JSON list of C-alpha atoms in Angstrom, two decimals:
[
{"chain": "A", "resi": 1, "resn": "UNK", "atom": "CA", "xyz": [-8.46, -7.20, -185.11]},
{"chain": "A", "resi": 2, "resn": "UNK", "atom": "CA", "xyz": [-11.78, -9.18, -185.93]},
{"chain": "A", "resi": 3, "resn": "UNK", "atom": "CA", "xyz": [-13.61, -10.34, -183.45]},
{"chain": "A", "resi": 4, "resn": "UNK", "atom": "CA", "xyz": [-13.18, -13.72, -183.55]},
{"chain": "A", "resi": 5, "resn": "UNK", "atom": "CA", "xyz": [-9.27, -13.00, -182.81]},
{"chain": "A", "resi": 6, "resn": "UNK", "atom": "CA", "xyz": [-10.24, -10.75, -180.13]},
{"chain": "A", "resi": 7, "resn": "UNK", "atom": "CA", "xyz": [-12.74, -13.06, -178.55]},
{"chain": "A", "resi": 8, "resn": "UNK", "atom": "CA", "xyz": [-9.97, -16.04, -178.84]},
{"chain": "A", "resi": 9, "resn": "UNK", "atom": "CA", "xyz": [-7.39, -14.06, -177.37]},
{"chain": "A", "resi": 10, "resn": "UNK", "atom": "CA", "xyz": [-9.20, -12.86, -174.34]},
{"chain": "A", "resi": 11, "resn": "UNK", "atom": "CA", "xyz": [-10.50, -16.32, -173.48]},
{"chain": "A", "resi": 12, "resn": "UNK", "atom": "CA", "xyz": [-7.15, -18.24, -173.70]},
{"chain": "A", "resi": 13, "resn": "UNK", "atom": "CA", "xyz": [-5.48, -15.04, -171.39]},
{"chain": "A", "resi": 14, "resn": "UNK", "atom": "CA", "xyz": [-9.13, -15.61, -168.81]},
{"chain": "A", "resi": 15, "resn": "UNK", "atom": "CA", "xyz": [-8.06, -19.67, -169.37]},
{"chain": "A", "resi": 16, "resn": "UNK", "atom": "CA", "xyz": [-4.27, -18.93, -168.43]},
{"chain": "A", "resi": 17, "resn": "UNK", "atom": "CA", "xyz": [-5.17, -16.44, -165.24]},
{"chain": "A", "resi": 18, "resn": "UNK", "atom": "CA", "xyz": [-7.69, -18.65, -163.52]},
{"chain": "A", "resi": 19, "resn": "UNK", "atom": "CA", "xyz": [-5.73, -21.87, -163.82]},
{"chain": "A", "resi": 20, "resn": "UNK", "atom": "CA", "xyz": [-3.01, -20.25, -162.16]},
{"chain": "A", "resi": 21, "resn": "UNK", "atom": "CA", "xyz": [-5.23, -19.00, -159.72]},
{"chain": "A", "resi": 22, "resn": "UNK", "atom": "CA", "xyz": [-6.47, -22.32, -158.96]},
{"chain": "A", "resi": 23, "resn": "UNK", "atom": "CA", "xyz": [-3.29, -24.05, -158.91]},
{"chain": "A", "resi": 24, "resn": "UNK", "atom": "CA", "xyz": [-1.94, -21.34, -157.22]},
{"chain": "A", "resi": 25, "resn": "UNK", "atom": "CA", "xyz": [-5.70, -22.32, -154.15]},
{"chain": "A", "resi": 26, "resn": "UNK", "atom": "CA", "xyz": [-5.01, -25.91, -154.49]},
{"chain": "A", "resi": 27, "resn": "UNK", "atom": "CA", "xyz": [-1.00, -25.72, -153.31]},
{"chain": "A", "resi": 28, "resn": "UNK", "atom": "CA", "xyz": [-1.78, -23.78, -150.15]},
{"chain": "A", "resi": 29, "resn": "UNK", "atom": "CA", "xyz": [-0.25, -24.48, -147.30]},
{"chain": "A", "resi": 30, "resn": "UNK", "atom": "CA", "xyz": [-3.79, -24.52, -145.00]},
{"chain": "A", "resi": 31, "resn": "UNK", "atom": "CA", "xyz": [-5.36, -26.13, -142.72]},
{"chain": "A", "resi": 32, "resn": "UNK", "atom": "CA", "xyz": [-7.63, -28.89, -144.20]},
{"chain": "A", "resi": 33, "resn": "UNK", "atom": "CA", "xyz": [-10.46, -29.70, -140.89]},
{"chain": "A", "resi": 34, "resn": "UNK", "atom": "CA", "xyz": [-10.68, -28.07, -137.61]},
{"chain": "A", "resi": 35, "resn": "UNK", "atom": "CA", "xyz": [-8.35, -30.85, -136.09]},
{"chain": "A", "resi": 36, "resn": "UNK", "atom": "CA", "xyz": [-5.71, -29.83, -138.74]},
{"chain": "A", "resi": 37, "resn": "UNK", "atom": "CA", "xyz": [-6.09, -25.79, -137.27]},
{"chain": "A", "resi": 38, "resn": "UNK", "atom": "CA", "xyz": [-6.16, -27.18, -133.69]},
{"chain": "A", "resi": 39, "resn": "UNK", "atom": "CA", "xyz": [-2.70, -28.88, -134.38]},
{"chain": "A", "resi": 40, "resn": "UNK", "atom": "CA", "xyz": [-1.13, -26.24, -135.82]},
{"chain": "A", "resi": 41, "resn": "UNK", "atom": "CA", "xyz": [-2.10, -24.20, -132.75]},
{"chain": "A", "resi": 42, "resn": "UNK", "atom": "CA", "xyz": [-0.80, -26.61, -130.30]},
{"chain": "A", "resi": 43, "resn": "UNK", "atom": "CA", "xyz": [2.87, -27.22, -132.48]},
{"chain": "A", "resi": 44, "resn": "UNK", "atom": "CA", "xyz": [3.06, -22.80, -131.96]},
{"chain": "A", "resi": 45, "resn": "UNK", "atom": "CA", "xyz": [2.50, -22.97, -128.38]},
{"chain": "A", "resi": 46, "resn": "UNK", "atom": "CA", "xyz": [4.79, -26.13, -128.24]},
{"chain": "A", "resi": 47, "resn": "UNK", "atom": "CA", "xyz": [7.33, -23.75, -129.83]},
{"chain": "A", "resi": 48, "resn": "UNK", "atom": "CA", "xyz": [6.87, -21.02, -127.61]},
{"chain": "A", "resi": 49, "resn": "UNK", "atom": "CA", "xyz": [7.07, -22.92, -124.45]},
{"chain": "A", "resi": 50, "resn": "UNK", "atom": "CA", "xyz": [10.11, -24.43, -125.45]},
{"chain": "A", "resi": 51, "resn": "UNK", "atom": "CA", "xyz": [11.73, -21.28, -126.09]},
{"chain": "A", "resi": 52, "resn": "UNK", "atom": "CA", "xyz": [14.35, -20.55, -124.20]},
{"chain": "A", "resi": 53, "resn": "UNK", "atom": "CA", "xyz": [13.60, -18.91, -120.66]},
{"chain": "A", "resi": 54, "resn": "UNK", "atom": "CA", "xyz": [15.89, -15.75, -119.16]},
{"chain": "A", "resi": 55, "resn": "UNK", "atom": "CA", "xyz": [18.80, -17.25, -116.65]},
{"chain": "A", "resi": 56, "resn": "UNK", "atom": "CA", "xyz": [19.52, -14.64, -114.29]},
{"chain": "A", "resi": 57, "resn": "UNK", "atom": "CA", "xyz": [22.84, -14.03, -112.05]},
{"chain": "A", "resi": 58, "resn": "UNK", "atom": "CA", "xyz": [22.30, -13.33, -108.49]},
{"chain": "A", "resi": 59, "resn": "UNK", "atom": "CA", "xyz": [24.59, -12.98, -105.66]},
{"chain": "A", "resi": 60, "resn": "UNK", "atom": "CA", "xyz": [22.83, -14.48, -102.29]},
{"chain": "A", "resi": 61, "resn": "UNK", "atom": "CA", "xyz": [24.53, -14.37, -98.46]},
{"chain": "A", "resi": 62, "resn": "UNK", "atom": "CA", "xyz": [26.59, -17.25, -97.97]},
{"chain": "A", "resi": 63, "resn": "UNK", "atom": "CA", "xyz": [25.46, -18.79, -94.53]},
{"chain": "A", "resi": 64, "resn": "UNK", "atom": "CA", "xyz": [27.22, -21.73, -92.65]},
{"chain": "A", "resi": 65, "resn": "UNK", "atom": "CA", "xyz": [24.97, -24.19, -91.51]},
{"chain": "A", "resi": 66, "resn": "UNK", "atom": "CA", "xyz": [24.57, -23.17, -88.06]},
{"chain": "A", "resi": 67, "resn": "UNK", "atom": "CA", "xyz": [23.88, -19.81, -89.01]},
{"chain": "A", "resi": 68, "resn": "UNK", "atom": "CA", "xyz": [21.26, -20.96, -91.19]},
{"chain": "A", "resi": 69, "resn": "UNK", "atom": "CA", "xyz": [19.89, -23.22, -88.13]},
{"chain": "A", "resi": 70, "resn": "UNK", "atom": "CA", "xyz": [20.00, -19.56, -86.02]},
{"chain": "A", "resi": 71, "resn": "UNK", "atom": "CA", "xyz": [18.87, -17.10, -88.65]},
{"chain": "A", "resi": 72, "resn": "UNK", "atom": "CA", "xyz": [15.30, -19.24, -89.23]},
{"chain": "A", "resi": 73, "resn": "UNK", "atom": "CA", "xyz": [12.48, -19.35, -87.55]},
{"chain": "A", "resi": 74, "resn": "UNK", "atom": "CA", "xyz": [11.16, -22.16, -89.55]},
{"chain": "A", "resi": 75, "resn": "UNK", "atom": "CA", "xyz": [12.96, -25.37, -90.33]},
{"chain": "A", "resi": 76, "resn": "UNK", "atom": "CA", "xyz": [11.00, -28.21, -91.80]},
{"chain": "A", "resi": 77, "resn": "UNK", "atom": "CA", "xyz": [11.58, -31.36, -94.05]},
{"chain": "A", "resi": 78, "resn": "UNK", "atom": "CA", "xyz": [9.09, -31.70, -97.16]},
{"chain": "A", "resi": 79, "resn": "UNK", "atom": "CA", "xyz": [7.38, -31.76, -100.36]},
{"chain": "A", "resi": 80, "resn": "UNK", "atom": "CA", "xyz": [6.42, -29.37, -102.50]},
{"chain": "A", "resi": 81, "resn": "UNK", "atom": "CA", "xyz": [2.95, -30.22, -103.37]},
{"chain": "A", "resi": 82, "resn": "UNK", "atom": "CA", "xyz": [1.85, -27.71, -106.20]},
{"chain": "A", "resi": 83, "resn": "UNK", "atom": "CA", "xyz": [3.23, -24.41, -108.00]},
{"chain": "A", "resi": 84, "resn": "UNK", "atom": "CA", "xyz": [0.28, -21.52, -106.72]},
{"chain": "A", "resi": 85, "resn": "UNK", "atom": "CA", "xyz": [1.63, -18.57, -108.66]},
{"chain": "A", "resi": 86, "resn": "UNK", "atom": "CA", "xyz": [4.68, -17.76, -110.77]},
{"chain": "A", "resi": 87, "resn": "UNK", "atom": "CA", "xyz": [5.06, -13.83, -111.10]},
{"chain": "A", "resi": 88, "resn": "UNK", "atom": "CA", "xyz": [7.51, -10.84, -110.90]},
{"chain": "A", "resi": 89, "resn": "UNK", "atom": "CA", "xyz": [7.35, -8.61, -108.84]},
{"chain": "A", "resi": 90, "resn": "UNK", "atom": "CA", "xyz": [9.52, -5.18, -108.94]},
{"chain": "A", "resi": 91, "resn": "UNK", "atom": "CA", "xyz": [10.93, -6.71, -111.64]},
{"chain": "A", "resi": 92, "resn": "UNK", "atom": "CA", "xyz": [12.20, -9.82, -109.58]},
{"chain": "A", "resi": 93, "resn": "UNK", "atom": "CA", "xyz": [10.55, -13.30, -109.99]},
{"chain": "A", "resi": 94, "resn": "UNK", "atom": "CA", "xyz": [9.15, -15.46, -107.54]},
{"chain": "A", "resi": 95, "resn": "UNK", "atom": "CA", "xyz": [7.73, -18.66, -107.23]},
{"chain": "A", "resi": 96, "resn": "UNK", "atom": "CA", "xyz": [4.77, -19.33, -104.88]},
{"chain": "A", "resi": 97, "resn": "UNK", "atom": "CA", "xyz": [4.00, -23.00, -103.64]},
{"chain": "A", "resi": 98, "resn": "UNK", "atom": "CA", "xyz": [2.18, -24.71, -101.47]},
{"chain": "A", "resi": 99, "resn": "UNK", "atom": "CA", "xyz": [4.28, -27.28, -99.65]},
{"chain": "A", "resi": 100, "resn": "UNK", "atom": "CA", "xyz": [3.59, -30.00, -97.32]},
{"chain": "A", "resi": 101, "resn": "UNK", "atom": "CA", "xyz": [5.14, -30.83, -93.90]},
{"chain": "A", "resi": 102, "resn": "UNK", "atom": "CA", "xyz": [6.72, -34.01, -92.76]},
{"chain": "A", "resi": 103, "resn": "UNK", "atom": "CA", "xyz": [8.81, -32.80, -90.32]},
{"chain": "A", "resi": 104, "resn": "UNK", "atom": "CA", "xyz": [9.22, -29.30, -88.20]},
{"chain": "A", "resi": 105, "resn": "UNK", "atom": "CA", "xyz": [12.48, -29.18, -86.50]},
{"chain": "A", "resi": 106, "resn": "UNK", "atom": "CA", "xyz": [12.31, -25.42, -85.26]},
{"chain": "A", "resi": 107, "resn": "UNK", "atom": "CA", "xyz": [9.67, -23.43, -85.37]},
{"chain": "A", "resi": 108, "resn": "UNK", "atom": "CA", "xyz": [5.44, -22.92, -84.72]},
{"chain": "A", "resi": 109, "resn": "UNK", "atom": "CA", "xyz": [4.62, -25.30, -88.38]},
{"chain": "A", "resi": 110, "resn": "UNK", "atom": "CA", "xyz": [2.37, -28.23, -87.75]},
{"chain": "A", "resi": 111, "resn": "UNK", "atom": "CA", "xyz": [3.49, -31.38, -89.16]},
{"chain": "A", "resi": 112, "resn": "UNK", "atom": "CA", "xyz": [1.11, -33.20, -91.83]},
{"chain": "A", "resi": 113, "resn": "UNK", "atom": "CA", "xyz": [0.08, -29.63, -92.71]},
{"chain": "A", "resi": 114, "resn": "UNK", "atom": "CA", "xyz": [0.83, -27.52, -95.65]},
{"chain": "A", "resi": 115, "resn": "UNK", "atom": "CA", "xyz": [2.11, -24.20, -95.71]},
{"chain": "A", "resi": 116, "resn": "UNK", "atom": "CA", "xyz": [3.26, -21.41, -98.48]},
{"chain": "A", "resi": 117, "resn": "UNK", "atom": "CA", "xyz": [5.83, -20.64, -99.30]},
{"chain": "A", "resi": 118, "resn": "UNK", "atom": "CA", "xyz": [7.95, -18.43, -101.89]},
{"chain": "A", "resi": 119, "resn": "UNK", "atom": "CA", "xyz": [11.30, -19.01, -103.61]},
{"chain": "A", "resi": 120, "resn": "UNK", "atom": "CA", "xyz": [13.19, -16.60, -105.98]},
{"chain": "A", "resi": 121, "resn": "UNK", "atom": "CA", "xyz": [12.72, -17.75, -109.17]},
{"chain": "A", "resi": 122, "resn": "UNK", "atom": "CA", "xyz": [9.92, -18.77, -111.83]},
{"chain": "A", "resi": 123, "resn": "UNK", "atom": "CA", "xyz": [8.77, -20.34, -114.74]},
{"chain": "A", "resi": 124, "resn": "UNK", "atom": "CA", "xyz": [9.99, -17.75, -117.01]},
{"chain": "A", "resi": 125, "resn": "UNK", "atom": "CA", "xyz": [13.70, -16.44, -115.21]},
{"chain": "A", "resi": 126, "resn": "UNK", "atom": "CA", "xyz": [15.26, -18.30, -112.79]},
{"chain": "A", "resi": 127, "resn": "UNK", "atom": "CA", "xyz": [18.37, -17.76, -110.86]},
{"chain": "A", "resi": 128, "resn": "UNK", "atom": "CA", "xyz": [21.60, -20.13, -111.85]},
{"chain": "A", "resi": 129, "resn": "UNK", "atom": "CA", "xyz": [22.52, -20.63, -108.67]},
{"chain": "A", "resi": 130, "resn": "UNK", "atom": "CA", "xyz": [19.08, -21.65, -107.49]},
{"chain": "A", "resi": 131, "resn": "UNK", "atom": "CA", "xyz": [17.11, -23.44, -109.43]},
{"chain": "A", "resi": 132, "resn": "UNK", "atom": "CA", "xyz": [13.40, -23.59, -108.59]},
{"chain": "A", "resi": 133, "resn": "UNK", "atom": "CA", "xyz": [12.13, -26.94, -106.36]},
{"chain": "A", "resi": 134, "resn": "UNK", "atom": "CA", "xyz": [10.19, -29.72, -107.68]},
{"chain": "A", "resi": 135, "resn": "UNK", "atom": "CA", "xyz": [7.01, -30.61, -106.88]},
{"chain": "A", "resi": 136, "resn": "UNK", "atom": "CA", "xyz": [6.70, -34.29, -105.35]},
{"chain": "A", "resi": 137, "resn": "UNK", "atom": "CA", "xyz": [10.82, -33.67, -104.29]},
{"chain": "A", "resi": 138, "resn": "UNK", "atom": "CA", "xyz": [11.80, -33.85, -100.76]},
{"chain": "A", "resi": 139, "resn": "UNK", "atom": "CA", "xyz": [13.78, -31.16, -99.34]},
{"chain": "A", "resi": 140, "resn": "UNK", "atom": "CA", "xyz": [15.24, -29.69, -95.94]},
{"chain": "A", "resi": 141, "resn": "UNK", "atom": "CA", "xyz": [14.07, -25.88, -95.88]},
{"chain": "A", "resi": 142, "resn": "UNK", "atom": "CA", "xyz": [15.61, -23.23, -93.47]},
{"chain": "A", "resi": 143, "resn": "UNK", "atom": "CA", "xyz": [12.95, -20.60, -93.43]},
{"chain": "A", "resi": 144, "resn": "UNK", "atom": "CA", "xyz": [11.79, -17.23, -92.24]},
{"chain": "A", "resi": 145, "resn": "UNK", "atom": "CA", "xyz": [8.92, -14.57, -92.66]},
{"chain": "A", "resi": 146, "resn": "UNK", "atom": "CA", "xyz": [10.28, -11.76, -95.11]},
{"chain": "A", "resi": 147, "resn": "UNK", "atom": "CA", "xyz": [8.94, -8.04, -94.58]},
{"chain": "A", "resi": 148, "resn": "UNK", "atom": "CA", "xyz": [5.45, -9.10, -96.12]},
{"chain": "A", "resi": 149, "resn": "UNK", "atom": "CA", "xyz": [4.82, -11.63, -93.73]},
{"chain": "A", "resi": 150, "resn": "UNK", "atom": "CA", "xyz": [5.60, -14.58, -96.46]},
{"chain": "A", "resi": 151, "resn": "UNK", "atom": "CA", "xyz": [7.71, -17.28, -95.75]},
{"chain": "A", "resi": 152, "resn": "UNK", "atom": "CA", "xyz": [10.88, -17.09, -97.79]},
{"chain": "A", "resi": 153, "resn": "UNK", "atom": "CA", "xyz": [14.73, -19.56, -98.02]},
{"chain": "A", "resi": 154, "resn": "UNK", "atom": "CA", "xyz": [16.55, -18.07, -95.21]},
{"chain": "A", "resi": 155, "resn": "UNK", "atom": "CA", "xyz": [19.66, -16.58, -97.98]},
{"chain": "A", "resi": 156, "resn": "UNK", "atom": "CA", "xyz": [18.15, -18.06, -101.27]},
{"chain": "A", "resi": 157, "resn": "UNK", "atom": "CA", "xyz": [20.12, -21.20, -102.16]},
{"chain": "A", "resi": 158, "resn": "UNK", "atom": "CA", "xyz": [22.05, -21.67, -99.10]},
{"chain": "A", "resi": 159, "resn": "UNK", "atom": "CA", "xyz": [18.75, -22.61, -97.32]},
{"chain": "A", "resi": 160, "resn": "UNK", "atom": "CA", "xyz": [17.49, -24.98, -99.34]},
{"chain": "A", "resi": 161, "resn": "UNK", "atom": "CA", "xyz": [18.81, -29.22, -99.58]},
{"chain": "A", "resi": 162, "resn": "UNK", "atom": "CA", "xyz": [17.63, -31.65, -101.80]},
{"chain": "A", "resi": 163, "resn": "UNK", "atom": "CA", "xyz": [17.10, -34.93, -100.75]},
{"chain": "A", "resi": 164, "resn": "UNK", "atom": "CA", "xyz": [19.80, -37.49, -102.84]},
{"chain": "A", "resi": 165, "resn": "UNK", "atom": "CA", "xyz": [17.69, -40.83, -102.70]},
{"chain": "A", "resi": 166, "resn": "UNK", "atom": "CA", "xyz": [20.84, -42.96, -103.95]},
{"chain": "A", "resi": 167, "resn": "UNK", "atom": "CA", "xyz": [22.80, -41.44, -101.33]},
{"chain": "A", "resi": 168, "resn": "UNK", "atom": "CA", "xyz": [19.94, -40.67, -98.64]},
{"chain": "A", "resi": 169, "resn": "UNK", "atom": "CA", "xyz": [21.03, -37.29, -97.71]},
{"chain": "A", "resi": 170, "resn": "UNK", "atom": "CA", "xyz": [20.02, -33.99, -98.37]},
{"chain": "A", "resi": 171, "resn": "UNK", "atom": "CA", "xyz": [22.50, -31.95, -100.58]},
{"chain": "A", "resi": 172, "resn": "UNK", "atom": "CA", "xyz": [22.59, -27.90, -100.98]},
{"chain": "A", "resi": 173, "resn": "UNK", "atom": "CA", "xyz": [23.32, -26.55, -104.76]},
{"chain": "A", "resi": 174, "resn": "UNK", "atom": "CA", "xyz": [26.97, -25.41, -103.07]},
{"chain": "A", "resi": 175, "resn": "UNK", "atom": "CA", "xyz": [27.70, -29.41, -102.07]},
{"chain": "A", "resi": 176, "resn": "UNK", "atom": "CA", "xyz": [26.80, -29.37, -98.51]},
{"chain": "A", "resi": 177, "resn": "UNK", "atom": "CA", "xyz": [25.35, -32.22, -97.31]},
{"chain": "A", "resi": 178, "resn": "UNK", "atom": "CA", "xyz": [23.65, -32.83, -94.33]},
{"chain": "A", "resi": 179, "resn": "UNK", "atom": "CA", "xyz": [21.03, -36.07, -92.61]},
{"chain": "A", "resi": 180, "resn": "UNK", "atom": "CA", "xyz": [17.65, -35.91, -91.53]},
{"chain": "A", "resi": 181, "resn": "UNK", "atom": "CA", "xyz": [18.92, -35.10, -87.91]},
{"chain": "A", "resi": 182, "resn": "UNK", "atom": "CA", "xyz": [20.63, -31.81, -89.70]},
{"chain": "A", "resi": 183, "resn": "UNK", "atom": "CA", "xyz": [24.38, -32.68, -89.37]},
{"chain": "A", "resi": 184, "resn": "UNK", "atom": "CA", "xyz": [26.82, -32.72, -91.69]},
{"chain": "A", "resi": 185, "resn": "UNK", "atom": "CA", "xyz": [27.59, -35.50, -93.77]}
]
């Protein structure tokens, strides 16, 4: 082969390569600026916050409501103010929040103060049967101190009643229903 051939041969394969290379550059899927990168990091941890979280089954004591007014030691109406921690521990979660007092029915809380509190439950498993409070939600809590000293729903679920503004009582997650003066409704 002359060199002329050769010479034609190896620049048309060089021409072929590196126009597939940069065709191959240009059709990248990339980021194009830093805000492109940041929103591609934001859509991921969209994605991995919306994934779905671990439901767990428990099985909590059934109490009727004047067991539940006996058991605690605490029995306030309130509002859960803000989420302080959301952790497992021994492989069970919990939910820590700091809650504020309206009302103290039983027990040594002050009202217009806030206390904490912690409810089974957190951001990442939570219990079917009792789903984790709302901040800025009232609720009726029956309470009591737990072997750690912290303040803890007096049976899980059974201890705990949303406040049903259409209605304007407080409802447990079983259908109880009781008033701000803690009868039955």
């Amino acid at each position: 082969m002359n060199k002329k051939k050769c010479y034609a041969l190896l620049s048309g394969s060089t021409a072929i390569i590196l126009s597939i290379g940069i065709w191959s550059y240009s059709t990248m899927d990339r980021p194009t600026s830093y805000a492109s990168e940041q929103h591609q990091k934001k859509e991921i941890l969209h994605q991995i916050e919306a994934a779905p979280k671990r439901e767990i089954t428990g099985i909590f004591p059934s109490y009727t409501l004047e067991e539940l007014k006996e058991k605690a030691t605490l029995i306030v109406v309130g509002t859960p103010t803000k989420i302080l921690d959301s952790y497992e521990k021994q492989h069970a979660p919990f939910t820590k929040y700091k809650f504020h007092l309206s009302k103290v029915y039983k027990g040594d809380g002050e009202e217009g103060t806030e206390i904490e509190l912690l409810q089974d439950g957190n951001k990442d498993a939570s219990y079917n049967v009792h789903p984790l409070m709302e901040v800025g939600e009232k609720y009726i809590l029956f309470l009591k101190r737990s072997s750690t000293g912290a303040l803890i729903m007096v049976g899980g679920p059974a201890a705990k009643y949303e406040y049903n503004k259409e209605e304007k009582v407080f409802e447990s997650i079983d259908g109880g229903r009781i008033d701000e003066h803690l009868e039955r409704k």
